Coordinates of C-alpha atoms in Angstrom, one line a residue:
Chain P
X1 CA 0.0 0.0 0.0
X2 CA 1.2 3.5 -0.8
X3 CA 0.2 6.3 1.5
X4 CA 0.6 10.1 0.9
X5 CA 0.4 12.4 4.0
X6 CA 0.2 16.1 3.3
X7 CA 1.7 18.3 6.0
X8 CA 1.5 22.1 6.4
X9 CA 3.9 24.2 8.4
X10 CA 1.9 26.8 10.4
X11 CA 2.5 29.3 13.2
X12 CA 2.3 27.7 16.7
X13 CA -1.3 27.9 17.9
X14 CA -0.2 30.1 20.9
X15 CA 1.3 32.7 18.5
X16 CA 0.2 36.3 19.2
X17 CA -0.9 37.4 15.7
X18 CA 0.8 40.5 14.4
X19 CA 0.2 41.9 10.9
X20 CA 3.2 42.4 8.6
X21 CA 4.2 45.8 7.3
X22 CA 2.6 45.2 3.9
X23 CA -0.8 44.7 5.7
X24 CA -1.6 41.4 4.0
X25 CA 0.1 38.7 5.9
X26 CA 1.3 37.6 9.3
X27 CA 4.5 39.3 10.6
X28 CA 6.9 36.3 10.8
X29 CA 9.1 37.8 13.5
X30 CA 9.1 35.8 16.7
X31 CA 6.8 33.1 15.2
X32 CA 7.5 29.6 16.2
X33 CA 6.6 27.2 13.3
X34 CA 5.0 23.8 13.9
X35 CA 3.3 21.0 11.9
X36 CA -0.4 21.9 11.8
X37 CA -2.0 20.0 14.7
X38 CA -4.6 18.1 12.6
X39 CA -1.9 17.0 10.2
X40 CA -0.2 15.2 13.1
X41 CA -3.2 12.9 13.4
X42 CA -3.0 12.2 9.6
X43 CA 0.7 11.3 9.8
X44 CA 0.2 9.1 12.8
X45 CA -2.6 7.2 11.0
X46 CA -0.3 6.7 8.1
X47 CA 2.4 5.4 10.3
X48 CA 0.0 3.0 12.2
X49 CA -1.2 1.6 8.8
X50 CA 2.4 1.1 7.8
X51 CA 3.0 -0.9 11.0
X52 CA -0.2 -2.9 10.9
X53 CA -0.6 -3.6 7.2
X54 CA 2.7 -2.7 5.7
X55 CA 2.8 0.5 3.7
X56 CA 5.2 3.0 2.2
X57 CA 4.5 6.5 3.7
X58 CA 5.5 9.6 1.7
X59 CA 5.2 13.0 3.5
X60 CA 4.6 16.0 1.3
X61 CA 4.4 19.7 2.0
X62 CA 3.7 22.7 -0.2
X63 CA 5.6 25.6 1.2
X64 CA 8.8 27.5 1.4
X65 CA 12.3 26.2 2.2
X66 CA 11.7 26.3 5.9
X67 CA 8.8 23.8 5.6
X68 CA 11.5 21.2 5.4
X69 CA 11.5 21.2 9.2
X70 CA 8.0 19.6 9.1
X71 CA 9.2 17.0 6.7
X72 CA 12.4 16.3 8.7
X73 CA 10.1 15.7 11.7
X74 CA 7.9 13.3 9.6
X75 CA 11.0 11.3 8.7
X76 CA 12.0 11.2 12.3
X77 CA 8.6 9.8 13.2
X78 CA 8.9 7.1 10.6
X79 CA 7.9 8.4 7.1
X80 CA 9.8 6.6 4.3
X81 CA 10.2 9.6 2.0
X82 CA 9.6 13.3 2.1
X83 CA 9.0 15.8 -0.7
X84 CA 8.9 19.5 -0.6
X85 CA 6.9 21.2 -3.3
X86 CA 8.4 24.7 -3.2
X87 CA 5.8 27.4 -3.4
X88 CA 4.9 30.7 -1.8
X89 CA 1.8 31.0 0.4
X90 CA -1.0 32.6 -1.6
X91 CA -3.9 32.1 0.7
X92 CA -5.7 30.2 -2.1
X93 CA -6.6 26.6 -1.1
X94 CA -7.3 25.6 -4.7
X95 CA -3.8 26.5 -5.8
X96 CA -2.4 24.4 -3.1
X97 CA -4.7 21.5 -3.9
X98 CA -3.8 21.7 -7.6
X99 CA -0.1 21.6 -6.8
X100 CA -0.6 18.5 -4.6
X101 CA -2.9 16.8 -7.2
X102 CA -0.4 17.3 -10.0
X103 CA 2.3 15.8 -7.8
X104 CA 0.2 12.8 -6.6
X105 CA -1.3 12.0 -10.0
X106 CA -0.2 8.7 -11.4
X107 CA 2.0 7.8 -8.5
X108 CA -0.4 5.1 -7.3
X109 CA -1.2 6.3 -3.8
X110 CA -4.0 4.2 -2.2
X111 CA -4.7 6.6 0.6
X112 CA -4.1 10.3 0.8
X113 CA -4.2 11.6 4.4
X114 CA -4.7 15.3 5.4
X115 CA -5.5 17.2 8.5
X116 CA -9.1 18.4 8.4
X117 CA -7.8 22.0 8.2
X118 CA -4.5 23.8 8.3
X119 CA -4.3 26.0 11.4
X120 CA -4.1 29.6 10.3
X121 CA -5.8 29.7 6.9
X122 CA -8.6 27.6 8.5
X123 CA -10.1 26.8 5.1
X124 CA -10.7 23.1 5.6
X125 CA -10.7 22.7 1.9
X126 CA -7.5 21.3 0.5
X127 CA -8.3 17.6 1.2
X128 CA -11.7 17.7 -0.5
X129 CA -10.3 19.7 -3.4
X130 CA -7.5 17.1 -4.0
X131 CA -10.1 14.3 -3.9
X132 CA -12.1 16.1 -6.6
X133 CA -9.1 16.9 -8.7
X134 CA -8.0 13.3 -8.7
X135 CA -11.6 11.9 -8.9
X136 CA -11.4 10.1 -5.6
X137 CA -13.7 9.4 -2.7
X138 CA -13.4 11.6 0.4
X139 CA -14.3 11.5 4.1
X140 CA -13.6 14.5 6.2
X141 CA -13.2 15.1 10.0
X142 CA -12.6 11.4 10.5
X143 CA -12.2 10.0 14.0
X144 CA -11.9 6.3 13.1
X145 CA -10.7 4.6 9.9
X146 CA -10.8 1.0 8.7
X147 CA -9.5 -0.3 5.4
X148 CA -10.3 -3.6 3.7
X149 CA -10.1 -5.0 0.2
X150 CA -10.1 -1.7 -1.8
X151 CA -12.7 -0.1 0.5
X152 CA -12.7 2.2 3.5
X153 CA -15.1 2.7 6.4
X154 CA -14.7 6.0 8.2
X155 CA -16.5 7.5 11.2
X156 CA -16.8 11.2 10.9
X157 CA -18.1 14.1 12.9
X158 CA -21.2 14.9 10.9
X159 CA -24.5 16.7 11.4
X160 CA -26.2 15.5 14.6
X161 CA -23.9 12.7 15.4
X162 CA -21.2 10.3 14.1
X163 CA -21.6 9.4 10.5
X164 CA -20.3 6.3 8.9
X165 CA -18.9 6.9 5.4
X166 CA -18.0 4.0 3.2
X167 CA -16.3 4.3 -0.1
X168 CA -13.7 2.9 -2.5
X169 CA -10.0 3.3 -2.4
X170 CA -8.0 5.2 -3.4
X171 CA -9.5 7.9 -1.1
X172 CA -8.8 11.1 0.6
X173 CA -9.3 11.1 4.4
X174 CA -9.0 14.2 6.5
X175 CA -8.2 13.6 10.2
X176 CA -9.9 15.0 13.2
X177 CA -8.8 15.0 16.8
X178 CA -9.7 11.6 18.3
X179 CA -8.5 9.6 15.3
X180 CA -5.4 8.5 17.3
X181 CA -2.7 9.8 19.7
X182 CA 0.3 11.0 17.8
X183 CA 3.7 9.7 18.9
X184 CA 6.8 11.7 19.6
X185 CA 10.0 11.4 17.7
X186 CA 12.7 9.4 19.5
X187 CA 16.4 10.2 19.5
X188 CA 17.0 7.2 17.1
X189 CA 14.4 8.5 14.7
X190 CA 15.8 12.0 14.8
X191 CA 19.4 10.8 14.1
X192 CA 18.2 8.6 11.3
X193 CA 16.1 11.4 9.7
X194 CA 19.3 13.5 9.5
X195 CA 20.7 11.0 7.1
X196 CA 17.6 10.9 4.9
X197 CA 17.1 13.2 1.9
X198 CA 14.2 15.5 1.4
X199 CA 13.4 15.7 -2.2
X200 CA 12.8 19.3 -3.4
X201 CA 10.7 20.0 -6.4
X202 CA 9.4 23.3 -7.8
X203 CA 5.7 23.3 -7.1
X204 CA 3.8 23.5 -10.4
X205 CA 2.8 27.1 -10.9
X206 CA -1.0 27.4 -11.0
X207 CA -3.1 30.5 -11.4
X208 CA -4.7 31.7 -8.1
X209 CA -8.4 31.9 -7.9
X210 CA -8.3 34.3 -5.0
X211 CA -5.8 36.5 -3.2
X212 CA -5.7 37.9 0.3
X213 CA -5.6 41.7 0.0
X214 CA -5.6 42.7 3.7
X215 CA -5.1 41.1 7.1
X216 CA -6.5 43.0 10.1
X217 CA -6.9 42.3 13.8
X218 CA -10.4 42.1 15.3
X219 CA -11.5 45.1 17.3
X220 CA -10.8 44.7 21.0
X221 CA -13.9 44.2 23.2
X222 CA -14.6 47.0 25.6
X223 CA -14.2 45.8 29.2
X224 CA -17.5 44.9 30.7
X225 CA -19.2 45.3 34.0
X226 CA -18.9 43.2 37.1
X227 CA -22.1 42.5 39.1
X228 CA -22.2 42.8 42.8
X229 CA -24.1 41.1 45.6
X230 CA -24.7 37.5 46.6
X231 CA -25.3 34.7 44.1
X232 CA -29.1 35.3 44.0
X233 CA -28.7 39.1 43.5
X234 CA -26.0 38.6 40.9
X235 CA -28.2 36.0 39.0
X236 CA -31.2 38.2 39.0
X237 CA -29.3 41.3 38.0
X238 CA -27.6 39.4 35.1
X239 CA -30.9 38.1 33.7
X240 CA -32.4 41.6 33.9
X241 CA -29.4 43.0 32.0
X242 CA -29.4 40.3 29.4
X243 CA -33.1 40.8 28.8
X244 CA -33.5 44.5 28.9
X245 CA -30.0 46.0 28.2
X246 CA -28.3 43.5 25.9
X247 CA -31.7 42.2 24.6
X248 CA -30.4 38.7 24.0
X249 CA -33.0 36.8 26.0
Chain C
X1 CA -27.2 34.9 -10.9
X2 CA -26.3 33.9 -7.4
X3 CA -27.1 30.3 -6.3
X4 CA -27.5 29.2 -2.7
X5 CA -27.1 25.6 -1.6
X6 CA -29.8 25.2 1.0
X7 CA -30.4 22.4 3.5
X8 CA -33.7 21.2 4.9
X9 CA -34.1 19.8 8.4
X10 CA -37.4 18.1 9.2
X11 CA -39.1 19.8 6.3
X12 CA -37.9 23.3 7.1
X13 CA -35.1 25.3 5.7
X14 CA -32.2 25.3 8.1
X15 CA -31.6 28.7 9.7
X16 CA -28.0 28.9 8.6
X17 CA -29.2 28.3 5.0
X18 CA -31.7 31.2 5.4
X19 CA -28.9 33.4 6.5
X20 CA -26.9 32.5 3.3
X21 CA -30.0 33.0 1.2
X22 CA -30.8 36.4 2.8
X23 CA -27.2 37.5 2.2
X24 CA -27.4 36.4 -1.4
X25 CA -30.5 38.4 -1.9
X26 CA -28.8 41.5 -0.5
X27 CA -25.7 41.0 -2.7
X28 CA -27.6 40.2 -5.9
X29 CA -29.5 43.5 -6.0
X30 CA -31.5 43.3 -9.2
X31 CA -29.9 40.1 -10.3
X32 CA -31.6 36.8 -9.7
X33 CA -31.2 34.5 -6.8
X34 CA -31.7 30.7 -7.0
X35 CA -32.1 28.4 -4.0
X36 CA -30.8 25.0 -4.6
X37 CA -32.1 21.9 -2.7
X38 CA -30.7 18.4 -3.0
X39 CA -32.3 15.3 -1.4
X40 CA -34.7 12.4 -1.6
X41 CA -37.5 14.9 -0.8
X42 CA -37.3 18.7 -1.1
X43 CA -40.7 19.3 0.6
X44 CA -40.4 22.6 2.4
X45 CA -38.2 24.2 -0.2
X46 CA -41.0 26.5 -1.3
X47 CA -40.3 28.7 1.7
X48 CA -37.2 30.0 0.0
X49 CA -39.4 32.3 -1.9
X50 CA -40.1 34.3 1.3
X51 CA -36.4 34.9 1.7
X52 CA -35.6 36.3 -1.7
X53 CA -35.4 33.3 -4.0
X54 CA -36.6 34.1 -7.6
X55 CA -36.0 30.5 -8.5
X56 CA -36.2 27.2 -6.5
X57 CA -34.2 24.4 -8.0
X58 CA -34.9 20.9 -6.7
X59 CA -32.7 17.9 -7.3
X60 CA -34.9 15.2 -5.9
X61 CA -34.1 11.5 -6.2
X62 CA -34.0 8.5 -3.9
X63 CA -30.2 8.2 -4.3
X64 CA -29.9 11.7 -2.8
X65 CA -31.4 10.5 0.5
X66 CA -28.0 9.7 1.9
X67 CA -25.2 12.2 1.6
X68 CA -22.4 11.5 -0.8
X69 CA -19.7 14.2 -1.2
X70 CA -18.9 13.4 -4.8
X71 CA -22.5 12.8 -6.0
X72 CA -23.8 16.0 -4.3
X73 CA -20.8 17.9 -5.7
X74 CA -21.7 16.8 -9.2
X75 CA -25.3 17.8 -8.8
X76 CA -24.5 21.2 -7.4
X77 CA -21.7 21.9 -9.9
X78 CA -24.0 20.9 -12.8
X79 CA -26.6 23.3 -11.5
X80 CA -24.1 26.2 -11.3
X81 CA -23.0 25.5 -14.9
X82 CA -26.5 25.1 -16.3
X83 CA -27.7 28.4 -14.8
X84 CA -24.5 30.3 -15.5
X85 CA -24.3 31.4 -11.9
X86 CA -21.2 33.5 -11.0
X87 CA -21.6 33.1 -7.2
X88 CA -22.5 30.1 -5.1
X89 CA -23.1 30.4 -1.4
X90 CA -23.9 27.9 1.3
X91 CA -23.9 27.8 5.0
X92 CA -20.7 26.5 6.7
X93 CA -22.6 23.6 8.2
X94 CA -20.9 20.1 8.4
X95 CA -22.4 19.3 5.0
X96 CA -21.6 22.7 3.5
X97 CA -18.0 22.5 4.6
X98 CA -17.7 19.0 3.2
X99 CA -19.4 19.8 -0.1
X100 CA -18.5 23.3 -1.2
X101 CA -14.7 22.9 -1.5
X102 CA -15.3 19.8 -3.7
X103 CA -17.7 21.9 -5.9
X104 CA -15.1 24.6 -6.1
X105 CA -12.4 22.2 -7.4
X106 CA -14.9 20.8 -9.9
X107 CA -15.6 24.3 -11.3
X108 CA -12.1 25.7 -10.9
X109 CA -13.7 28.3 -8.6
X110 CA -12.1 30.3 -5.8
X111 CA -13.4 29.2 -2.4
X112 CA -13.5 31.2 0.8
X113 CA -14.6 29.3 4.0
X114 CA -16.7 30.6 6.9
X115 CA -16.9 34.1 5.7
X116 CA -18.3 36.8 8.0
X117 CA -18.8 39.5 5.5
X118 CA -19.4 39.7 1.7
X119 CA -19.6 42.4 -0.9
X120 CA -19.8 42.6 -4.7
X121 CA -17.6 44.9 -6.7
X122 CA -18.9 44.8 -10.2
X123 CA -19.1 41.1 -10.8
X124 CA -16.3 40.3 -8.4
X125 CA -16.9 39.0 -4.9
X126 CA -14.9 40.2 -1.9
X127 CA -15.1 38.3 1.4
X128 CA -14.0 38.9 4.9
X129 CA -13.1 35.7 6.8
X130 CA -11.6 34.8 10.2
X131 CA -8.1 33.3 10.1
X132 CA -5.8 32.1 12.8
X133 CA -8.9 30.9 14.7
X134 CA -10.4 34.4 14.5
X135 CA -7.4 36.1 16.0
X136 CA -7.2 38.0 12.7
X137 CA -9.5 38.7 9.6
X138 CA -8.5 38.3 6.0
X139 CA -10.0 40.3 3.1
X140 CA -10.2 38.0 0.2
X141 CA -10.6 39.0 -3.5
X142 CA -11.8 36.5 -6.0
X143 CA -10.4 36.4 -9.5
X144 CA -12.1 33.2 -10.8
X145 CA -15.2 33.2 -13.0
X146 CA -17.3 31.2 -10.5
X147 CA -16.9 32.4 -6.9
X148 CA -17.8 30.2 -3.9
X149 CA -18.1 31.0 -0.2
X150 CA -19.5 29.3 2.9
X151 CA -21.1 31.6 5.4
X152 CA -20.4 31.3 9.1
X153 CA -23.7 30.5 11.0
X154 CA -25.2 33.2 13.2
X155 CA -23.4 36.0 11.5
X156 CA -25.6 37.1 8.7
X157 CA -29.2 38.3 9.4
X158 CA -32.2 36.4 8.2
X159 CA -34.3 38.9 6.2
X160 CA -37.7 38.2 4.7
X161 CA -38.2 39.4 1.1
X162 CA -40.9 37.8 -1.0
X163 CA -40.0 36.8 -4.5
X164 CA -41.7 34.6 -7.1
X165 CA -39.8 31.4 -6.1
X166 CA -40.6 29.6 -9.4
X167 CA -39.9 25.9 -8.8
X168 CA -37.9 23.8 -11.2
X169 CA -36.8 20.2 -11.0
X170 CA -33.3 19.4 -11.9
X171 CA -32.5 16.2 -13.9
X172 CA -32.0 13.2 -11.6
X173 CA -28.4 12.2 -11.3
X174 CA -27.1 8.7 -12.1
X175 CA -26.5 6.7 -8.9
X176 CA -22.8 6.7 -9.4
X177 CA -20.8 7.7 -6.4
X178 CA -17.5 6.8 -4.8
X179 CA -18.4 7.3 -1.1
X180 CA -21.7 7.7 0.8
X181 CA -22.9 8.1 4.4
X182 CA -24.1 4.5 5.3
X183 CA -25.4 5.2 8.8
X184 CA -25.5 7.6 11.6
X185 CA -24.2 6.4 15.0
X186 CA -24.5 8.0 18.4
X187 CA -27.2 10.4 17.3
X188 CA -27.0 13.6 19.3
X189 CA -30.7 13.4 20.0
X190 CA -31.7 16.4 17.8
X191 CA -29.4 18.7 19.9
X192 CA -28.4 21.8 18.0
X193 CA -24.8 21.9 16.8
X194 CA -22.7 24.4 18.8
X195 CA -21.7 26.4 15.7
X196 CA -25.4 27.1 15.0
X197 CA -26.6 27.7 18.6
X198 CA -27.8 31.1 19.6
X199 CA -27.1 30.6 23.2
X200 CA -24.2 28.6 24.6
X201 CA -23.5 27.7 28.2
X202 CA -19.9 26.5 28.5
X203 CA -17.9 24.9 31.3
X204 CA -14.2 24.7 32.0
X205 CA -11.8 23.3 34.6
X206 CA -13.8 25.1 37.3
X207 CA -16.6 22.5 36.8
X208 CA -14.4 20.1 38.8
X209 CA -16.0 16.9 37.3
X210 CA -18.1 15.8 34.4
X211 CA -21.2 15.1 36.4
X212 CA -21.4 18.8 37.4
X213 CA -22.1 19.7 33.7
X214 CA -25.7 18.8 34.6
X215 CA -25.9 22.2 36.2
X216 CA -25.0 23.8 32.8
X217 CA -27.5 21.5 31.1
X218 CA -30.2 22.7 33.4
X219 CA -29.4 26.4 32.8
X220 CA -29.1 25.8 29.0
X221 CA -32.5 24.1 29.1
X222 CA -34.0 27.0 31.0
X223 CA -32.8 29.7 28.6
X224 CA -32.9 27.6 25.3
X225 CA -29.2 27.0 24.9
X226 CA -26.6 24.3 24.2
X227 CA -23.8 23.2 26.4
X228 CA -20.1 23.6 25.4
X229 CA -16.8 23.0 27.1
X230 CA -13.3 24.3 27.2
X231 CA -10.3 22.3 26.1
X232 CA -9.3 21.9 29.8
X233 CA -12.6 20.3 30.5
X234 CA -12.5 18.0 27.5
X235 CA -8.9 17.0 28.3
X236 CA -9.6 16.4 32.0
X237 CA -10.9 12.9 31.3
X238 CA -14.4 13.7 32.6
X239 CA -16.1 12.1 29.6
X240 CA -16.9 15.3 27.9
X241 CA -16.7 14.6 24.2
X242 CA -14.5 16.6 21.8
X243 CA -17.5 17.7 19.7
X244 CA -18.5 19.9 22.7
X245 CA -15.2 21.7 22.7
X246 CA -15.1 25.4 21.9
X247 CA -11.8 26.8 21.0
X248 CA -9.0 26.9 18.5
X249 CA -8.8 23.1 18.3
X250 CA -12.5 22.6 18.7
X251 CA -15.4 24.6 17.4
X252 CA -15.4 28.3 16.6
X253 CA -18.7 29.7 17.6
X254 CA -20.6 33.0 17.3
X255 CA -23.7 32.8 19.4
X256 CA -25.7 35.8 20.5
X257 CA -25.1 34.8 24.1
X258 CA -22.1 32.9 25.5
X259 CA -22.0 32.1 29.2
X260 CA -18.5 30.9 30.3
X261 CA -18.6 29.1 33.7
X262 CA -15.4 28.2 35.4
X263 CA -13.4 29.1 32.3
X264 CA -10.2 31.1 32.8
X265 CA -10.0 32.4 29.3
X266 CA -6.9 30.8 27.8
X267 CA -6.0 32.1 24.3
X268 CA -6.9 28.7 22.9
X269 CA -10.5 29.1 24.2
X270 CA -10.9 32.7 23.5
X271 CA -10.1 32.1 19.8
X272 CA -13.1 30.0 19.6
X273 CA -15.7 32.3 21.2
X274 CA -14.6 35.9 20.9
X275 CA -17.0 36.4 18.0
X276 CA -20.0 36.0 20.4
X277 CA -22.3 39.0 20.6
X278 CA -22.6 39.1 24.4
X279 CA -20.3 37.2 26.7
X280 CA -21.0 36.5 30.4
X281 CA -18.2 35.2 32.6
X282 CA -18.7 33.4 35.9
X283 CA -15.5 32.7 37.7
X284 CA -14.3 32.8 41.3
X285 CA -10.9 34.3 40.3
X286 CA -11.4 38.0 39.8
X287 CA -8.1 38.1 37.8
X288 CA -9.2 35.5 35.3
X289 CA -8.5 36.8 31.7
X290 CA -12.0 35.9 30.6
X291 CA -13.3 39.0 32.5
X292 CA -11.4 41.2 30.0
X293 CA -13.6 39.9 27.3
X294 CA -16.9 39.6 29.1
X295 CA -19.7 42.2 28.8
X296 CA -21.0 41.0 32.2
X297 CA -18.8 39.4 34.8
X298 CA -19.8 37.6 38.0
X299 CA -17.0 37.0 40.4
X300 CA -18.4 34.1 42.4
X301 CA -18.8 30.4 42.9
X302 CA -20.4 29.0 39.9
X303 CA -21.9 26.2 42.0
X304 CA -24.0 28.9 43.7
X305 CA -24.5 31.3 40.8
X306 CA -25.5 28.8 38.1
X307 CA -28.4 27.2 40.0
X308 CA -29.6 30.7 41.0
X309 CA -29.6 31.7 37.3
X310 CA -31.5 28.6 36.4
X311 CA -34.0 29.3 39.1
X312 CA -34.4 32.9 38.2
X313 CA -34.7 32.1 34.5
X314 CA -37.5 29.6 35.2
X315 CA -39.3 32.1 37.4
X316 CA -39.1 34.7 34.7
X317 CA -40.2 32.3 32.1
X318 CA -37.3 33.2 29.9
X319 CA -36.8 31.0 26.8
X320 CA -35.0 32.1 23.8

């Protein structure tokens, strides 16, 4: 079985967001870069399938030179190969999806694993787009995955409960928290990864369908009011304010 | 023409879909708006006329009774092409978020997810959308011929506007799909999804144990809300499921009223709820960062305050 895991390098989720001087993107100063958290579940699932069923796991990332850190980490965790598709961030999920689809086409991947969204851009779109571009089945927000005989059965967070999606392989699966518990890289893995090569390819240039023209911070909320008295007095004052002042009840 | 992918729930148009439809009507101006329904039965779709639909398109077939990403995407993309629509909107519901990116890839269309603002400049769409879990907002300009956006629930107003709502049936698709929803396990019992709830009562580490969430359930029931939780509560091993988590790695919500009980206000949580219209914080620590965000703060013991709130709400007969 051949598995492709797509990984995105993103700012650490605790990052305080500052807007860059051009007003269109994140100021990269002081930003710590990590693997997008949902992508870690995708990679872990790929590695577990490798261990249980035997598979060759290729990690791929679309991004700049520094995204190699994410790929190096994937190698340390147990990925067999790593490929960087060099490209600059455009904010267009379809452009990223096309770059990935062009790379994956014809390489015989049985399973393509993604995080359900990349932290930051928060589109939650690339997995589904790659599925469409390659004409594959998809299941998003997956918390449990079973494979057998060219088919998959996935449990996903759907409307009003857990949905069971069944489909044919090859397929795109996007991971949700709960799918598994990602491992940490051990010293041996880290040392071994240093000796492995990360293949670097120029990402195929594709026309953007949209661009980010401005990045702004949300307005700060004015400090509110604290309510006095004992619990009963506070409760009744609050309900009064919610009903008559804020008019939300 | 603007097309809106609409969802029906128990024979009624979902509120989040009505929000998208109302926004489409506003954006379209004199241009036409079509409401698009896909399912085994589209009974209830006629109501779209009251919210600005000139045209009601129904793709009705037994095979559409269960959701298939690829089959639904084909149906929706075909409708966009057949009608020459330049904009497709849909609510950012679980189905909308699954379907619309796939439709975008099919049509080579730009896609902006969970937008909170939209405007038309000539025939080009511009969207405002939260990024970095709503710690910033991006203005996005489309350059593609077809432009697709999902609208974040509870952000756009539902506005009545009567139009003709001429119904048309779309050709039945061939039952050819690659994946489909086979069954639904662990039904949430008709409980509203957090992202669409207008009132949310959330609990954090201060709840002390999972059983105490009953207090929040009682309050939520009294004021017509849904219960959520912080990551600390979900990670504490109290049996609180992840689908209740509000925050950066959980759900990003924008209710009219958010009541945070025993939640300190970590950046991870705030990212998920700072878009709420009115925030109430109940915490015994007066220095808790959540108070900086709250419109109304109660420094006190939630185990005393919450039951008092429930009692008072019942006495006043308040229900959203």
